[in-house]
PDB file of C-alpha atoms in Angstrom:
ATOM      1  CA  UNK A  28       0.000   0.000   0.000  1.00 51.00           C
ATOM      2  CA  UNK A  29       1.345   3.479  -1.131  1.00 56.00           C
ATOM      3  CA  UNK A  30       2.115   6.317   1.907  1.00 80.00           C
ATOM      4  CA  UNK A  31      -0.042   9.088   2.377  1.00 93.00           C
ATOM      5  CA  UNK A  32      -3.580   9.786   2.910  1.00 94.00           C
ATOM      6  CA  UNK A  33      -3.968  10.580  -1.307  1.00 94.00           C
ATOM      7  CA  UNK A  34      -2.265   7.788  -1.975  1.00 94.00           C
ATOM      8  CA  UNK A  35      -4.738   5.372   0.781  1.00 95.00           C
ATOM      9  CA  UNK A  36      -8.072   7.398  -1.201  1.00 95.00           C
ATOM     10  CA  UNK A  37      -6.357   6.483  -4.632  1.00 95.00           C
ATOM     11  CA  UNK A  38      -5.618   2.994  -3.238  1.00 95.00           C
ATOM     12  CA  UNK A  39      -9.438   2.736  -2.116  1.00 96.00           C
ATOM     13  CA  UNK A  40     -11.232   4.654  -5.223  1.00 96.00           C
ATOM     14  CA  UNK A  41      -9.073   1.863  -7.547  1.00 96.00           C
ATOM     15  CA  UNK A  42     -10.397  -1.274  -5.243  1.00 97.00           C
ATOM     16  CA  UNK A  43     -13.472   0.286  -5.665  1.00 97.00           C
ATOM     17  CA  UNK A  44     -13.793   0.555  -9.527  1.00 96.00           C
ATOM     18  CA  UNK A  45     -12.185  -3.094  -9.582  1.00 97.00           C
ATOM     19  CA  UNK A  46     -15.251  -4.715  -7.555  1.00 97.00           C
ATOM     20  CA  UNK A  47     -17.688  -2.239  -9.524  1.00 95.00           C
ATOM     21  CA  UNK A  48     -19.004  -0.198  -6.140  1.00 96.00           C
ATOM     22  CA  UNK A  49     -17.949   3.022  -7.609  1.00 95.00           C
ATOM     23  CA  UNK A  50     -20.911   5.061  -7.205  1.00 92.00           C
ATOM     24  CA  UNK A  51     -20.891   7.218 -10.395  1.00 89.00           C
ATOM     25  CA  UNK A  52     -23.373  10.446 -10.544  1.00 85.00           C
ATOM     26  CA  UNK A  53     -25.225  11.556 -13.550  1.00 80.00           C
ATOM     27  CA  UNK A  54     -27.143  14.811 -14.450  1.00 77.00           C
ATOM     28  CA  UNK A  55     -30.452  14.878 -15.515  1.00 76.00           C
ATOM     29  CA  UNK A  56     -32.248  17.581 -17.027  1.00 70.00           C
ATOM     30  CA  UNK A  57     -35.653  17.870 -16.131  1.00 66.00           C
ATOM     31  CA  UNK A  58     -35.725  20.697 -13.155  1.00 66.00           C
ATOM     32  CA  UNK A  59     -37.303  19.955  -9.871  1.00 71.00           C
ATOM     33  CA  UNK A  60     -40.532  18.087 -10.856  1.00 76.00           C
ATOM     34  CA  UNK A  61     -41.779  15.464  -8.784  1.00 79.00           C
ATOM     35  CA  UNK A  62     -41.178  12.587 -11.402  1.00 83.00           C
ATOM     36  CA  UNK A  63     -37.738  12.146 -13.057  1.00 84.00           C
ATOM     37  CA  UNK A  64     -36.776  10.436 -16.708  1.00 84.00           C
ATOM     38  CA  UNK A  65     -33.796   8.244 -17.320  1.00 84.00           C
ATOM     39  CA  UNK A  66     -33.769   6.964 -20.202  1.00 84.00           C
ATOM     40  CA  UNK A  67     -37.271   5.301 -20.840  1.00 88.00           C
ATOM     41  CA  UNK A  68     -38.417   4.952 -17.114  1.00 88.00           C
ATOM     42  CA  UNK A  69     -39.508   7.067 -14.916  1.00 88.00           C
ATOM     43  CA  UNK A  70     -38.138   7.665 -11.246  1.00 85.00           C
ATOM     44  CA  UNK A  71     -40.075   9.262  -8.332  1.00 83.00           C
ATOM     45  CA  UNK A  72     -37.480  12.476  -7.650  1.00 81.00           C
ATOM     46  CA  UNK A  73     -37.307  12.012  -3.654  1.00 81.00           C
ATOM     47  CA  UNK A  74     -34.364  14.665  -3.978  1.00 78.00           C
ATOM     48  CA  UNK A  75     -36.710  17.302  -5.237  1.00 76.00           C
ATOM     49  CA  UNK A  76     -38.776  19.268  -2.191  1.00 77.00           C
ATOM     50  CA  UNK A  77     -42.074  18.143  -4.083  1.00 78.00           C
ATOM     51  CA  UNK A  78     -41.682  14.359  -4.366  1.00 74.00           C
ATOM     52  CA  UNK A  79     -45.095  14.262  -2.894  1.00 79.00           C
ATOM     53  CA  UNK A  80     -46.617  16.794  -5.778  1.00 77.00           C
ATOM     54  CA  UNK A  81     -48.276  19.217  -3.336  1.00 83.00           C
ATOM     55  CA  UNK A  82     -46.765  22.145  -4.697  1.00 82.00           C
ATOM     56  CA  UNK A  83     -48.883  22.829  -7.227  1.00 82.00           C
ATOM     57  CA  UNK A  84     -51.565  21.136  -5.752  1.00 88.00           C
ATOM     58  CA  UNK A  85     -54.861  23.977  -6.354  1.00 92.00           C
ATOM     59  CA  UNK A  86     -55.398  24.704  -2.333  1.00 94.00           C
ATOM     60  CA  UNK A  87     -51.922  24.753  -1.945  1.00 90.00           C
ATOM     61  CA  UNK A  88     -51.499  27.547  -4.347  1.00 90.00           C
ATOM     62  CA  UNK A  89     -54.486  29.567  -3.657  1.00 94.00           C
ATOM     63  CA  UNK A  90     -52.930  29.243   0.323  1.00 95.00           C
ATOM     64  CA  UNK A  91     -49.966  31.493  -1.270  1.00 88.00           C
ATOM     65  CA  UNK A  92     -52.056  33.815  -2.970  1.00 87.00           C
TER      66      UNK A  92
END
């Protein structure tokens, strides 16, 4: 194992790529709507502060008015 504490993250970001547990990110387009598409599916956007689609729910937005 190579000295250092870069040298221990490269050590453990290569071990992970070799088992296939590197957790790679991706962007998607599509704003902060409650349902997300990748690709042909969709995905229920829990990282979005609507995932429960209240926000433009009618009583919800007359509340704001």
């Amino acid at each position: 194992m190579a000295d250092g504490w870069m040298a221990r993250i490269d050590d453990a970001l290569v071990h992970r790529r070799r088992e296939q547990t590197y957790r790679e990110r991706r962007a998607i387009s599509g704003g902060n709507d409650r349902i997300l598409h990748y690709g042909d599916k969709p995905y229920l956007n829990f990282s979005s502060n609507d995932y429960l689609g209240l926000a433009r729910h009618p009583e919800v937005v007359a509340a704001w008015q």
